[in-house]
CSV table of N, CA, C and O in Angstrom, one decimal:
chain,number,residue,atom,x,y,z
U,1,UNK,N,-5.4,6.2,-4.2
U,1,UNK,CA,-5.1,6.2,-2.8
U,1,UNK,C,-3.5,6.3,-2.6
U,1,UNK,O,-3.1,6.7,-1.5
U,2,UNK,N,-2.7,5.9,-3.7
U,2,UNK,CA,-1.4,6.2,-3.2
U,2,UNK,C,-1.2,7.6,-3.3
U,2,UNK,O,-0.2,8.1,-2.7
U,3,UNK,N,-1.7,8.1,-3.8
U,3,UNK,CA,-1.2,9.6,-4.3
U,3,UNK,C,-1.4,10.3,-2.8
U,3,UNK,O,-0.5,10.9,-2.2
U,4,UNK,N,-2.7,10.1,-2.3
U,4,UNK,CA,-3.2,10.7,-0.9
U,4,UNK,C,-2.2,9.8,0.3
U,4,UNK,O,-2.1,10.3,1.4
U,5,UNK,N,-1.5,8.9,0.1
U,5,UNK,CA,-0.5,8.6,1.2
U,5,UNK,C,0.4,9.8,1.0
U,5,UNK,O,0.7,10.4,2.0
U,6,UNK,N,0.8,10.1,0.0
U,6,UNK,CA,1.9,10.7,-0.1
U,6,UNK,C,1.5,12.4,0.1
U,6,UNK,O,2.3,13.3,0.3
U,7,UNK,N,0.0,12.6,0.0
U,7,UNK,CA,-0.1,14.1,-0.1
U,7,UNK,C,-0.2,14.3,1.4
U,7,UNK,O,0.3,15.3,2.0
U,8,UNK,N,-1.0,13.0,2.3
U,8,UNK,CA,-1.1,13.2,3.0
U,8,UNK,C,0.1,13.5,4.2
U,8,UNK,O,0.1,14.4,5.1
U,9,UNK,N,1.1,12.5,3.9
U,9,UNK,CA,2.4,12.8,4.7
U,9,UNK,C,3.1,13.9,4.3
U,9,UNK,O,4.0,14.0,5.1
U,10,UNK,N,3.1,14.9,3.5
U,10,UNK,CA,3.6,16.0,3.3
U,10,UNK,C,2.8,16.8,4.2
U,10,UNK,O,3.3,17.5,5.1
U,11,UNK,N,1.3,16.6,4.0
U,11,UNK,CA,1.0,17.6,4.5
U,11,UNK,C,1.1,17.6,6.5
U,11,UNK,O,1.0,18.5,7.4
U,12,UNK,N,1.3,16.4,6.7
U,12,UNK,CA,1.8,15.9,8.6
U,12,UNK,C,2.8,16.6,8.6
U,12,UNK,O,2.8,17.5,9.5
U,13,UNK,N,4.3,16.6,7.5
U,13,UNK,CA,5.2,17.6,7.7
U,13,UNK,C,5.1,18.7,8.0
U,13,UNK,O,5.6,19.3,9.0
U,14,UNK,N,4.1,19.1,6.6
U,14,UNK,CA,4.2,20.9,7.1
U,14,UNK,C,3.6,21.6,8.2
U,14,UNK,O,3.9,22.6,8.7
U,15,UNK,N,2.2,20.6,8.7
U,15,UNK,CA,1.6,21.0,10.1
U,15,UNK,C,2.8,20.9,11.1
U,15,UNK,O,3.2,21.9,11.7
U,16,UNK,N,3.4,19.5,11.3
U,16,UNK,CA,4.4,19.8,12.4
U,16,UNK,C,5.2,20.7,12.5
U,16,UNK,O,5.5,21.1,13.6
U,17,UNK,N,5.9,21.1,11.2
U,17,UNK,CA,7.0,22.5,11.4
U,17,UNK,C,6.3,23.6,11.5
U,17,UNK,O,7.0,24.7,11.4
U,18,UNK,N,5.0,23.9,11.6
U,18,UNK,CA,4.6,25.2,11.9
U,18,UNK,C,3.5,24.8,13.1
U,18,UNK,O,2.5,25.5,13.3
U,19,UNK,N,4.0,23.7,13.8
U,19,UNK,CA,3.6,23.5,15.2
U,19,UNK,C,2.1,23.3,15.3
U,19,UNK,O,1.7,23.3,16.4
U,20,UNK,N,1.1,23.1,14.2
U,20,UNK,CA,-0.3,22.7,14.6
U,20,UNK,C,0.0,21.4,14.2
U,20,UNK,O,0.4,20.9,13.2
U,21,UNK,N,-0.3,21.0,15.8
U,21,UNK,CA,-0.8,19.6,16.5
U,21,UNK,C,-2.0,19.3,15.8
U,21,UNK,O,-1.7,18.4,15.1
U,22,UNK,N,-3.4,19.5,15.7
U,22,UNK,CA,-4.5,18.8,15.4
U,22,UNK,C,-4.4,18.6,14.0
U,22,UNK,O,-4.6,17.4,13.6
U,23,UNK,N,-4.1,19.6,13.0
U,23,UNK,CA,-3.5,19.3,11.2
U,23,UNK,C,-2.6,17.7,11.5
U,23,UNK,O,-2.9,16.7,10.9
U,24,UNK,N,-1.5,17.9,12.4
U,24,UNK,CA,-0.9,16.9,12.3
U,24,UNK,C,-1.2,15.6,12.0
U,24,UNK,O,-0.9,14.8,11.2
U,25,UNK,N,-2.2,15.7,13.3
U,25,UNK,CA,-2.8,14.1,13.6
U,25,UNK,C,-4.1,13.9,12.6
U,25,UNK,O,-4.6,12.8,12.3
U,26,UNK,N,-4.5,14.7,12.4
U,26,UNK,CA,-5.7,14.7,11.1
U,26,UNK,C,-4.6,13.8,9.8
U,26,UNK,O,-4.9,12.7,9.3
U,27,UNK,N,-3.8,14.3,9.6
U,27,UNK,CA,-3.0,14.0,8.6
U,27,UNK,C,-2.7,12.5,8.7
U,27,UNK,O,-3.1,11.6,8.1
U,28,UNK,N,-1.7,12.6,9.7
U,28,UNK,CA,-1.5,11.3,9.8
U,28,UNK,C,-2.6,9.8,9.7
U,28,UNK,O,-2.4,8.7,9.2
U,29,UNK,N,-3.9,10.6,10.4
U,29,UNK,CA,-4.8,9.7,10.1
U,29,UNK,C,-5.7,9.5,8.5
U,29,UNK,O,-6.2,8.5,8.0
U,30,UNK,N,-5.5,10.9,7.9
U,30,UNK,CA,-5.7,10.4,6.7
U,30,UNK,C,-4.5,9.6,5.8
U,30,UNK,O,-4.8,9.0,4.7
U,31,UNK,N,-3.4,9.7,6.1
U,31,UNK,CA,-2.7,9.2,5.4
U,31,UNK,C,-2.6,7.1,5.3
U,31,UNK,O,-2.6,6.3,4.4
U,32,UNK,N,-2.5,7.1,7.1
U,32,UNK,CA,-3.4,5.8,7.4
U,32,UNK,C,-4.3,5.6,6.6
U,32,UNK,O,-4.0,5.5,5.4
U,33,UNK,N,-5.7,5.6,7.1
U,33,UNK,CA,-6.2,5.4,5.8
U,33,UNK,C,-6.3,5.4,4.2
U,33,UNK,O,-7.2,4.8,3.7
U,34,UNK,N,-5.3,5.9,3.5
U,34,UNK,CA,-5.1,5.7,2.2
U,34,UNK,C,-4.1,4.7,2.0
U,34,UNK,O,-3.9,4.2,0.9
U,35,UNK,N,-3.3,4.2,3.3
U,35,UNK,CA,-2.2,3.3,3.0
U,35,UNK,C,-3.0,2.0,3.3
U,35,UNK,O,-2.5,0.9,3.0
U,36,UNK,N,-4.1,2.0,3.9
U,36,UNK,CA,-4.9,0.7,4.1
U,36,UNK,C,-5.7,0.3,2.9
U,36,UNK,O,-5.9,-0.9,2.6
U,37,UNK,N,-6.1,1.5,2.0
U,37,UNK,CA,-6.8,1.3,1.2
U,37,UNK,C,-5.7,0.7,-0.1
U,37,UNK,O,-6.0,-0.2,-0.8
U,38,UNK,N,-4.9,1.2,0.0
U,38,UNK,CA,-3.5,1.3,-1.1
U,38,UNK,C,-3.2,-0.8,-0.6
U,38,UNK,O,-3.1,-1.6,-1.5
U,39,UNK,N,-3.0,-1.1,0.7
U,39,UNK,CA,-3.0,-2.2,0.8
U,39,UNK,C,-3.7,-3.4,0.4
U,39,UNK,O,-3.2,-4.5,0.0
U,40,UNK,N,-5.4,-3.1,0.7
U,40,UNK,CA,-6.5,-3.6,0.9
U,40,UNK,C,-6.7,-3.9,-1.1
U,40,UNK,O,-7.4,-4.8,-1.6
U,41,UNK,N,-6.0,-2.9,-2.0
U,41,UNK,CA,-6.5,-3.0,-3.3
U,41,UNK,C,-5.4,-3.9,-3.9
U,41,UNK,O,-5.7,-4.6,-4.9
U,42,UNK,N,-4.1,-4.0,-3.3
U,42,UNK,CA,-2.8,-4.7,-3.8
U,42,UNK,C,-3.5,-6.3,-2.9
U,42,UNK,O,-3.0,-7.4,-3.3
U,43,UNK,N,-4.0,-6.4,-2.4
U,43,UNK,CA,-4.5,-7.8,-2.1
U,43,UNK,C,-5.7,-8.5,-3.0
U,43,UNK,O,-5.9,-9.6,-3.3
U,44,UNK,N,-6.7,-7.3,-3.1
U,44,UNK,CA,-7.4,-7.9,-4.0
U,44,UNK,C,-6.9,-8.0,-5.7
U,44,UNK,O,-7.7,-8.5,-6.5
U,45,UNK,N,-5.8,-7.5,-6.2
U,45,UNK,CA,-5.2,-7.6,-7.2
U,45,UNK,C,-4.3,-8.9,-7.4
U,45,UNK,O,-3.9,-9.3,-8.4
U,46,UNK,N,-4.0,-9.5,-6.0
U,46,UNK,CA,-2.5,-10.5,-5.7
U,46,UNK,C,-3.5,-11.8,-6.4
U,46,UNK,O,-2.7,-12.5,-7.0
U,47,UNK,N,-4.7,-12.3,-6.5
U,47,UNK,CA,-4.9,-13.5,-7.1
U,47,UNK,C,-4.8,-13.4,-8.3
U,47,UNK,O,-4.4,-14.4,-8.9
U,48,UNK,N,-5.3,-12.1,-9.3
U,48,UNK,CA,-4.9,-12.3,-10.6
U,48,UNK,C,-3.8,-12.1,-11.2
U,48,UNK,O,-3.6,-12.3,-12.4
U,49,UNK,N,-2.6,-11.6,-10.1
U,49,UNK,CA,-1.2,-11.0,-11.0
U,49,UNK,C,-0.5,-12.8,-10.4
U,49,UNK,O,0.2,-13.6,-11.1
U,50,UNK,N,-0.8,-13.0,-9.3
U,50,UNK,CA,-0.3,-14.7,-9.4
U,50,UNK,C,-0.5,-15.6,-10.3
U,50,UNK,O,0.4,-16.4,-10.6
U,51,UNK,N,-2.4,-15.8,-11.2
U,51,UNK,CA,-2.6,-16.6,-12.0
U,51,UNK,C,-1.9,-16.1,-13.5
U,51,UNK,O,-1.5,-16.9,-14.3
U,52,UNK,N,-1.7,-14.7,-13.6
U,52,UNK,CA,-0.8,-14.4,-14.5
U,52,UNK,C,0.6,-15.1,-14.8
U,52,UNK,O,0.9,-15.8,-15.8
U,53,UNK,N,1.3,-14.8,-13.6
U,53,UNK,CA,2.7,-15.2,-12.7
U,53,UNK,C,2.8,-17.2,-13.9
U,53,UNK,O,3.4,-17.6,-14.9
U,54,UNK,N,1.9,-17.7,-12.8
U,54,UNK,CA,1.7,-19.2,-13.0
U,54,UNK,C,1.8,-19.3,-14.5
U,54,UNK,O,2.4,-20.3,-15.1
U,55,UNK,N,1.2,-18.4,-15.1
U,55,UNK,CA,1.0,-18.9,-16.7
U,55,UNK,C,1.8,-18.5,-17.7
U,55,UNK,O,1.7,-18.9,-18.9
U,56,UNK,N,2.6,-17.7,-17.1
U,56,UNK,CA,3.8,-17.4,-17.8
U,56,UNK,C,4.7,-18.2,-17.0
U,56,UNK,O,5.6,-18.4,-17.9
U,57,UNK,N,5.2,-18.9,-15.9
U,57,UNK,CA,6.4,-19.5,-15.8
U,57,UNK,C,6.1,-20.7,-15.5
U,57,UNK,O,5.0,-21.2,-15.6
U,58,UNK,N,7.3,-21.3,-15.1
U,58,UNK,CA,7.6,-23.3,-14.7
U,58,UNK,C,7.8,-22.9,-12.9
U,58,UNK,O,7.5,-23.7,-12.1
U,59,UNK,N,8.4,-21.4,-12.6
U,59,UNK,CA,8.9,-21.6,-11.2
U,59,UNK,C,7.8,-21.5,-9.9
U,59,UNK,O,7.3,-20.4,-9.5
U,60,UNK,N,7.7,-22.2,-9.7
U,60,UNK,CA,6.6,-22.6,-8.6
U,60,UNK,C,7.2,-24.0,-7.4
U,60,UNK,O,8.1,-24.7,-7.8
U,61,UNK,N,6.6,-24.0,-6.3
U,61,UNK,CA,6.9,-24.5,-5.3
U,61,UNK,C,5.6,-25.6,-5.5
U,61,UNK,O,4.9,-25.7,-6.5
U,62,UNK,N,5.7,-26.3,-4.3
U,62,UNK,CA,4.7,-27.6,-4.5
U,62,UNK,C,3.1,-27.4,-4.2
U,62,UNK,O,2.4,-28.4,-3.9
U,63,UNK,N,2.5,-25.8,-4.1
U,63,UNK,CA,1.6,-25.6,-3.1
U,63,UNK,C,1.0,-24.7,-4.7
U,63,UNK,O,-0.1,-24.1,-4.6
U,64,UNK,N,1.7,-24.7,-5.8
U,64,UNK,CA,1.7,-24.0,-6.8
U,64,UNK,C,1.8,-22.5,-6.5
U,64,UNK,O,1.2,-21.8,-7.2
U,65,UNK,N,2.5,-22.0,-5.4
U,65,UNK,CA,2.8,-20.7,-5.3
U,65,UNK,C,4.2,-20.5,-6.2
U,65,UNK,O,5.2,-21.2,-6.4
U,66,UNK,N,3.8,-19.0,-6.6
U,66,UNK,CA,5.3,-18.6,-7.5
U,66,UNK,C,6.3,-18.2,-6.7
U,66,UNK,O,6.2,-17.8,-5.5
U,67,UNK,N,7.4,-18.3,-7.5
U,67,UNK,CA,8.6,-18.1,-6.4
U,67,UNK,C,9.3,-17.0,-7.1
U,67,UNK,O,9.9,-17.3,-8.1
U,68,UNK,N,9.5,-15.7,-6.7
U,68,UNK,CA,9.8,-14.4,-7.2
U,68,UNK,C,11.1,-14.7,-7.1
U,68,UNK,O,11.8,-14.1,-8.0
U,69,UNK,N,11.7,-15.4,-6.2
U,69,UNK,CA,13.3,-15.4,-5.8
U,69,UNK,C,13.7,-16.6,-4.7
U,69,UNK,O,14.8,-16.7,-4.3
């Protein structure tokens, strides 16, 4: 899905410089959608790359969240 954010916003570009409106918004809406999906998969990945996180380090807050910085 990230690849389709990115094919998708190219292709919003090239509809707009050659002035089709409906390619545009087609585009734009697919590209929405891949950046939701692209979101939706980085959240379902965020509890195992945190239990990872935790077990390789000491830096954590009192809630046992890691602290990147």
């Amino acid at each position: 899905p990230h690849q389709c954010v990115h094919e998708a916003g190219s292709r919003a570009i090239a509809a707009h410089l050659s002035g089709q409106k409906d390619e545009v918004l087609a585009a734009l809406r697919d590209m929405e959608e891949a950046s939701d999906e692209v979101v939706t998969r980085l959240k379902e990945l965020e509890p195992a790359y945190k239990t990872a996180i935790v077990a390789t380090t000491t830096i954590t807050d009192q809630d046992n969240d890691v602290m990147l910085f």
